[in-house]
Amino acid sequence: MSTMHDVAQRAGVSLKTVSRVVNGEPNVSEQTRQKVDAAIAELDFRPNSVARNLRTGRIDLVGLALPHLSQPYFSSLAEEIMREAERLGLTVLIELTEGDAEAELALVREHGPHLGGLLMYPVGLSDAQALTVARTVPTVFISERAYDAPVDRVAMANREGVRALVGHMVSLGYTRIAALGADHTGRPERAAAHLRLEGYRDGLRDAGLPYLPDLVLEVGTPHWNRQEGATGMRRLIQAGTPFDAVVAFADALALGALHALQEAGVRVPAEVAVAGFDDTDDARYAHPSLTSIAPGRAQIAREALALLNDRMNGTVERESGRLVVADHQLTVRESTLGGTAAWGGA
Amino acid sequence: MSTMHDVAQRAGVSLKTVSRVVNGEPNVSEQTRQKVDAAIAELDFRPNSVARNLRTGRIDLVGLALPHLSQPYFSSLAEEIMREAERLGLTVLIELTEGDAEAELALVREHGPHLGGLLMYPVGLSDAQALTVARTVPTVFISERAYDAPVDRVAMANREGVRALVGHMVSLGYTRIAALGADHTGRPERAAAHLRLEGYRDGLRDAGLPYLPDLVLEVGTPHWNRQEGATGMRRLIQAGTPFDAVVAFADALALGALHALQEAGVRVPAEVAVAGFDDTDDARYAHPSLTSIAPGRAQIAREALALLNDRMNGTVERESGRLVVADHQLTVRESTLGGTAAWGGA
DNA sequence: CCGACCTTTGACAACGATGAACCTCGATGC
DNA sequence: GCATCGAGGTTCATCGTTGTCAAAGGTCGG
């Protein structure tokens, strides 16, 4: 590797002048600039970012702390964030927390000081711990849970999204709409479930439909997965409570429900309509393809990095909290329409 | 952040002595060591890795270059590698190449010099380019394609795995076994398809069964996905060629095939058995759950990092090539047995 | 023609750590 | 008693950049 020193020598100028050219600083004559540029090209010089970071104290490395990578939502979120970060000239370092508060904190202790900023999808963090994290390194949380602390957060339109889903069902004439994925424990880390249930109630209220507790299905584990969806659906079918639509709080739940319904010989959407939330690839490729709420992943990535950029540049008050809620979009597919689109279609 | 200087002052020793303690170098009295350790603890000092890297020229950051993160195989591979790397005290920097040779090279040009090592799942790289990459930064490729260049590579047991699948089918009494996912273009980046087809032939030969071209289904795009699997399967069904089993070269293809079969009213596994390759989560949760070959992801991660470690430490000849093929494991599930296990079960 | 002022450039220290070389001091060998 | 040795410690230069400051040279108004 050639260094700035080599370039300076070759161009017959001082080190500092090369630095000026590289960083596009003013007060360099056009002639000098060209000489330096030529030398840079000839030597294939690239500034050593390690040395630069040491000198400036700035680091263009931002951490991305996620519980897992294997769940589609997280891997696609990571992809979006990496793409957006590249556009901003930032490098993303992904860290896995396993959804464990201890690991979340350890990560920040360990890597925090060497990161320029941090995007975190927290799971176990308490209000106080979230603040601790944000004080260690410029941080933006991507989380459905509201923190009682002055921290930045980007969230999905949980409530509005489900409300739109219910509205969609109503507009198609369905009236006995089940909710799948509720949580009644009130645990703060299940905030997404709570908000989505609120959205469900909003939707019913909009339509003047009654809220029927028998149609609200709780699921077990905190991970919304297909098995939980199938189990919940089977419970409803066996209970014999009549219903003509299912709004699941996650695509995985909806896919499980879909399976349980087909298993029971119920035709979707002819007899029962189903919709999910997240707009994962699995939803698109399901059979029938699944109506879902696209939570604006790209926007979440963009906004989160924008907020983080502000913090890294110090252009925002230190102990302040901002909230951005991404736009949602209703994506209608076969599971609520019964159209003739081929399997795997849009 | 406190620096080594602060620690030295607090412990009443010189900077270098602190450095010795931190790095576990010899020639420090027990007494001094304790004083320094105490000071480190009190100040919560952590060595600035940026400065250290600058001085030593060593970096504990290894790149992981993958085409995507959204495909389950890659995200779970990434998880395994990150876990293993942590055990080795290495940090992993994930980079997305989109499967583009240009991007793969650009990445190496751009980040290569700042990485201690690189694990790459190459897609577009030619033999010569692979060598260029390996010369820029210590590199281990994770790839099914053999490179005609002295580079390290870790691969799956493509051929053996499919051979085992065919053997499994045969042992269950199936005799007209279709292969789904073949490639006849001969393009080197489709090496996995070629090897798996070889394994298919091996399996037939083992059993004394004839190779019937009509049962070998090529699929379109280079990405093995569900749609391609479904399309291929439909083609075979329509052709009317009798078959009683399908060995798909990827789980995604198998899932698509499963769908096409069910769509056509064919019962799996009662009428036709289906198996895949990769042992993804989707295979486990499919209905019926899918028999598959587990390619030894954990082992791949472990071996790849072991090879890379050697290179980073220079304990292996510079221009040399080593090959590790991971063990495969046949994972039998409902799609070939028709057992009574509940949907979503193991 | 002089000082004020601006532009262009360079010398030098600094970021925080580590490696090389050197110093000190008590113990050891002959 | 003197050279030698090794443990324990220090000092100083250095990695490759950027920030600070000052010097050199030019322009311009008075």
Short mmCIF file of C-alpha atoms in Angstrom, two decimals, chain A residues 83-330:
data_model
loop_
_atom_site.label_atom_id
_atom_site.label_comp_id
_atom_site.label_asym_id
_atom_site.label_seq_id
_atom_site.Cartn_x
_atom_site.Cartn_y
_atom_site.Cartn_z
CA ARG A 83 -27.74 -0.09 1.01
CA GLU A 84 -28.74 3.23 2.50
CA ALA A 85 -25.58 3.44 4.60
CA GLU A 86 -23.42 2.94 1.57
CA ARG A 87 -25.10 5.88 -0.05
CA LEU A 88 -24.09 7.96 2.97
CA GLY A 89 -20.52 6.70 2.89
CA LEU A 90 -20.98 4.70 6.07
CA THR A 91 -20.00 1.13 6.73
CA VAL A 92 -22.34 -1.12 8.69
CA LEU A 93 -21.19 -3.60 11.29
CA ILE A 94 -23.89 -6.12 12.11
CA GLU A 95 -24.01 -7.52 15.62
CA LEU A 96 -26.27 -10.28 16.92
CA THR A 97 -27.86 -9.92 20.34
CA GLU A 98 -30.05 -13.03 20.48
CA GLY A 99 -32.67 -10.72 21.93
CA ASP A 100 -30.93 -10.73 25.26
CA ALA A 101 -30.63 -7.56 27.34
CA GLU A 102 -27.31 -8.70 28.72
CA ALA A 103 -25.90 -9.24 25.24
CA GLU A 104 -27.32 -5.93 24.07
CA LEU A 105 -25.51 -4.12 26.84
CA ALA A 106 -22.32 -6.12 26.47
CA LEU A 107 -22.18 -5.28 22.80
CA VAL A 108 -22.42 -1.59 23.54
CA ARG A 109 -19.79 -1.80 26.25
CA GLU A 110 -17.48 -3.76 24.02
CA HIS A 111 -17.88 -2.18 20.62
CA GLY A 112 -19.63 1.05 21.48
CA PRO A 113 -16.49 3.15 21.87
CA HIS A 114 -15.18 2.05 18.50
CA LEU A 115 -18.35 2.82 16.62
CA GLY A 116 -19.37 6.09 15.13
CA GLY A 117 -23.01 5.32 15.80
CA LEU A 118 -25.43 2.54 16.51
CA LEU A 119 -28.74 1.39 15.14
CA MET A 120 -30.33 -1.04 17.51
CA TYR A 121 -33.40 -3.21 17.45
CA PRO A 122 -33.66 -3.66 21.20
CA VAL A 123 -35.54 -6.47 22.82
CA GLY A 124 -34.70 -6.76 26.46
CA LEU A 125 -33.58 -3.22 27.22
CA SER A 126 -35.35 -1.31 30.00
CA ASP A 127 -35.98 2.43 29.81
CA ALA A 128 -32.94 3.15 31.93
CA GLN A 129 -30.73 0.79 29.98
CA ALA A 130 -31.81 2.31 26.70
CA LEU A 131 -30.67 5.65 27.99
CA THR A 132 -27.36 4.19 29.09
CA VAL A 133 -26.83 2.85 25.60
CA ALA A 134 -27.67 6.16 23.99
CA ARG A 135 -25.21 7.90 26.28
CA THR A 136 -22.39 5.56 25.33
CA VAL A 137 -22.68 6.00 21.60
CA PRO A 138 -24.95 7.99 19.27
CA THR A 139 -27.91 5.66 18.96
CA VAL A 140 -31.16 5.33 17.10
CA PHE A 141 -33.54 2.58 18.14
CA ILE A 142 -35.67 0.72 15.68
CA SER A 143 -38.42 -0.50 17.91
CA GLU A 144 -42.13 -0.68 18.37
CA ARG A 145 -41.79 -0.11 22.06
CA ALA A 146 -41.84 3.46 23.34
CA TYR A 147 -39.08 4.26 25.79
CA ASP A 148 -39.62 6.57 28.69
CA ALA A 149 -36.28 8.21 27.99
CA PRO A 150 -34.94 10.88 25.66
CA VAL A 151 -33.84 8.62 22.81
CA ASP A 152 -34.46 8.55 19.07
CA ARG A 153 -36.72 5.89 17.68
CA VAL A 154 -38.09 4.76 14.36
CA ALA A 155 -41.19 2.62 14.33
CA MET A 156 -43.73 1.06 12.03
CA ALA A 157 -47.29 2.27 11.74
CA ASN A 158 -48.51 -0.66 13.80
CA ARG A 159 -51.81 0.75 14.78
CA GLU A 160 -52.64 2.43 11.51
CA GLY A 161 -51.57 -0.61 9.55
CA VAL A 162 -53.88 -3.04 11.27
CA ARG A 163 -56.65 -0.48 11.20
CA ALA A 164 -56.24 -0.33 7.43
CA LEU A 165 -56.31 -4.10 7.25
CA VAL A 166 -59.58 -4.25 9.13
CA GLY A 167 -60.96 -1.47 6.96
CA HIS A 168 -60.00 -3.48 3.89
CA MET A 169 -61.84 -6.53 5.22
CA VAL A 170 -64.90 -4.47 6.03
CA SER A 171 -64.94 -2.89 2.60
CA LEU A 172 -65.06 -6.39 1.13
CA GLY A 173 -68.07 -7.22 3.23
CA TYR A 174 -66.53 -9.30 5.97
CA THR A 175 -67.98 -8.62 9.40
CA ARG A 176 -66.76 -11.32 11.77
CA ILE A 177 -63.08 -10.52 11.70
CA ALA A 178 -60.77 -12.44 13.99
CA ALA A 179 -57.51 -11.00 15.34
CA LEU A 180 -54.57 -13.35 15.60
CA GLY A 181 -51.53 -12.51 17.69
CA ALA A 182 -52.89 -10.50 20.61
CA ASP A 183 -51.01 -10.26 23.87
CA HIS A 184 -52.69 -9.71 27.20
CA THR A 185 -49.65 -9.91 29.43
CA GLY A 186 -48.97 -6.20 28.97
CA ARG A 187 -45.23 -6.82 28.91
CA PRO A 188 -43.53 -3.79 27.37
CA GLU A 189 -41.48 -5.87 24.94
CA ARG A 190 -44.72 -6.96 23.31
CA ALA A 191 -45.58 -3.40 22.41
CA ALA A 192 -46.09 -4.30 18.75
CA ALA A 193 -48.86 -6.72 19.74
CA HIS A 194 -50.54 -4.13 21.91
CA LEU A 195 -50.47 -1.47 19.25
CA ARG A 196 -51.73 -3.80 16.59
CA LEU A 197 -54.60 -4.83 18.82
CA GLU A 198 -55.42 -1.16 19.26
CA GLY A 199 -55.45 -0.81 15.51
CA TYR A 200 -57.83 -3.75 15.31
CA ARG A 201 -60.21 -2.05 17.73
CA ASP A 202 -59.88 1.19 15.79
CA GLY A 203 -60.82 -0.62 12.62
CA LEU A 204 -63.88 -2.20 14.20
CA ARG A 205 -64.92 1.12 15.66
CA ASP A 206 -64.53 2.83 12.28
CA ALA A 207 -66.97 0.31 10.84
CA GLY A 208 -69.32 0.32 13.77
CA LEU A 209 -68.64 -3.36 14.44
CA PRO A 210 -68.63 -4.78 17.96
CA TYR A 211 -65.41 -5.93 19.64
CA LEU A 212 -65.88 -9.64 20.38
CA PRO A 213 -63.27 -11.08 22.78
CA ASP A 214 -63.94 -14.57 21.41
CA LEU A 215 -62.48 -13.49 18.09
CA VAL A 216 -59.26 -12.21 19.61
CA LEU A 217 -56.63 -14.92 19.72
CA GLU A 218 -53.60 -14.75 21.89
CA VAL A 219 -50.52 -16.70 20.87
CA GLY A 220 -47.86 -18.25 23.00
CA THR A 221 -44.23 -17.53 22.51
CA PRO A 222 -42.93 -14.04 21.93
CA HIS A 223 -41.74 -15.08 18.49
CA TRP A 224 -44.54 -14.83 16.05
CA ASN A 225 -44.04 -17.92 13.93
CA ARG A 226 -46.04 -20.21 11.72
CA GLN A 227 -46.62 -22.87 14.30
CA GLU A 228 -48.14 -20.37 16.71
CA GLY A 229 -50.36 -19.11 13.94
CA ALA A 230 -51.54 -22.58 13.09
CA THR A 231 -52.19 -23.47 16.72
CA GLY A 232 -54.17 -20.31 17.35
CA MET A 233 -56.24 -20.84 14.24
CA ARG A 234 -57.05 -24.43 15.14
CA ARG A 235 -58.22 -23.27 18.52
CA LEU A 236 -60.66 -20.86 16.95
CA ILE A 237 -61.93 -23.44 14.49
CA GLN A 238 -62.50 -25.98 17.21
CA ALA A 239 -64.24 -23.45 19.43
CA GLY A 240 -66.84 -23.18 16.72
CA THR A 241 -67.08 -19.40 16.93
CA PRO A 242 -68.21 -18.22 13.51
CA PHE A 243 -65.79 -15.92 11.66
CA ASP A 244 -65.26 -14.92 8.06
CA ALA A 245 -61.89 -13.17 8.12
CA VAL A 246 -58.60 -13.28 9.97
CA VAL A 247 -56.31 -10.35 10.54
CA ALA A 248 -53.00 -11.74 11.72
CA PHE A 249 -50.49 -9.45 13.41
CA ALA A 250 -47.64 -10.96 11.42
CA ASP A 251 -47.18 -12.74 8.11
CA ALA A 252 -45.77 -15.79 9.84
CA LEU A 253 -48.92 -16.07 11.92
CA ALA A 254 -51.05 -15.59 8.83
CA LEU A 255 -49.18 -18.35 7.00
CA GLY A 256 -49.76 -20.67 9.93
CA ALA A 257 -53.42 -19.72 9.96
CA LEU A 258 -53.62 -20.33 6.24
CA HIS A 259 -52.29 -23.79 6.80
CA ALA A 260 -54.68 -24.60 9.62
CA LEU A 261 -57.62 -23.40 7.56
CA GLN A 262 -56.64 -25.47 4.54
CA GLU A 263 -56.08 -28.42 6.81
CA ALA A 264 -59.64 -28.00 8.08
CA GLY A 265 -60.94 -27.83 4.56
CA VAL A 266 -61.78 -24.16 4.70
CA ARG A 267 -61.24 -22.37 1.38
CA VAL A 268 -59.27 -19.15 1.42
CA PRO A 269 -60.42 -16.60 0.46
CA ALA A 270 -63.74 -18.01 -0.76
CA GLU A 271 -64.93 -18.84 2.76
CA VAL A 272 -62.49 -16.98 4.96
CA ALA A 273 -60.21 -14.09 4.07
CA VAL A 274 -56.76 -13.86 5.61
CA ALA A 275 -54.29 -11.01 5.90
CA GLY A 276 -50.94 -10.53 7.54
CA PHE A 277 -48.49 -7.80 8.48
CA ASP A 278 -44.86 -7.25 7.36
CA ASP A 279 -45.06 -8.01 3.66
CA THR A 280 -42.33 -10.61 3.72
CA ASP A 281 -41.26 -12.57 0.67
CA ASP A 282 -42.96 -15.60 2.16
CA ALA A 283 -46.24 -13.75 1.99
CA ARG A 284 -45.77 -13.00 -1.66
CA TYR A 285 -44.96 -16.58 -2.53
CA ALA A 286 -47.59 -18.21 -0.34
CA HIS A 287 -50.56 -19.98 -1.83
CA PRO A 288 -52.81 -18.14 -1.96
CA SER A 289 -50.53 -15.12 -1.93
CA LEU A 290 -51.12 -13.11 1.19
CA THR A 291 -52.57 -9.65 1.59
CA SER A 292 -50.32 -7.79 3.97
CA ILE A 293 -49.18 -4.45 5.30
CA ALA A 294 -45.82 -3.32 3.95
CA PRO A 295 -44.27 -1.50 6.87
CA GLY A 296 -42.03 0.74 4.80
CA ARG A 297 -38.75 -0.99 5.42
CA ALA A 298 -36.85 1.24 3.01
CA GLN A 299 -38.21 4.30 4.72
CA ILE A 300 -37.33 2.91 8.12
CA ALA A 301 -33.78 2.36 6.95
CA ARG A 302 -33.59 5.84 5.49
CA GLU A 303 -35.06 7.63 8.46
CA ALA A 304 -33.06 5.69 11.00
CA LEU A 305 -29.82 6.57 9.27
CA ALA A 306 -30.90 10.18 8.85
CA LEU A 307 -31.57 10.49 12.56
CA LEU A 308 -28.31 8.76 13.33
CA ASN A 309 -26.40 11.04 11.01
CA ASP A 310 -27.71 14.04 12.91
CA ARG A 311 -26.51 12.58 16.16
CA MET A 312 -23.13 11.63 14.81
CA ASN A 313 -22.65 15.14 13.51
CA GLY A 314 -23.86 16.58 16.76
CA THR A 315 -26.46 18.65 14.96
CA VAL A 316 -29.08 17.67 17.50
CA GLU A 317 -29.33 18.25 21.23
CA ARG A 318 -27.62 15.53 23.20
CA GLU A 319 -30.40 14.33 25.48
CA SER A 320 -33.33 14.62 23.17
CA GLY A 321 -35.77 12.16 21.73
CA ARG A 322 -37.30 12.08 18.29
CA LEU A 323 -39.83 9.65 16.90
CA VAL A 324 -40.41 8.76 13.28
CA VAL A 325 -43.25 6.48 12.29
CA ALA A 326 -42.86 5.02 8.83
CA ASP A 327 -45.69 5.01 6.33
CA HIS A 328 -47.50 1.74 5.83
CA GLN A 329 -48.97 0.42 2.65
CA LEU A 330 -51.76 -2.05 2.16
#
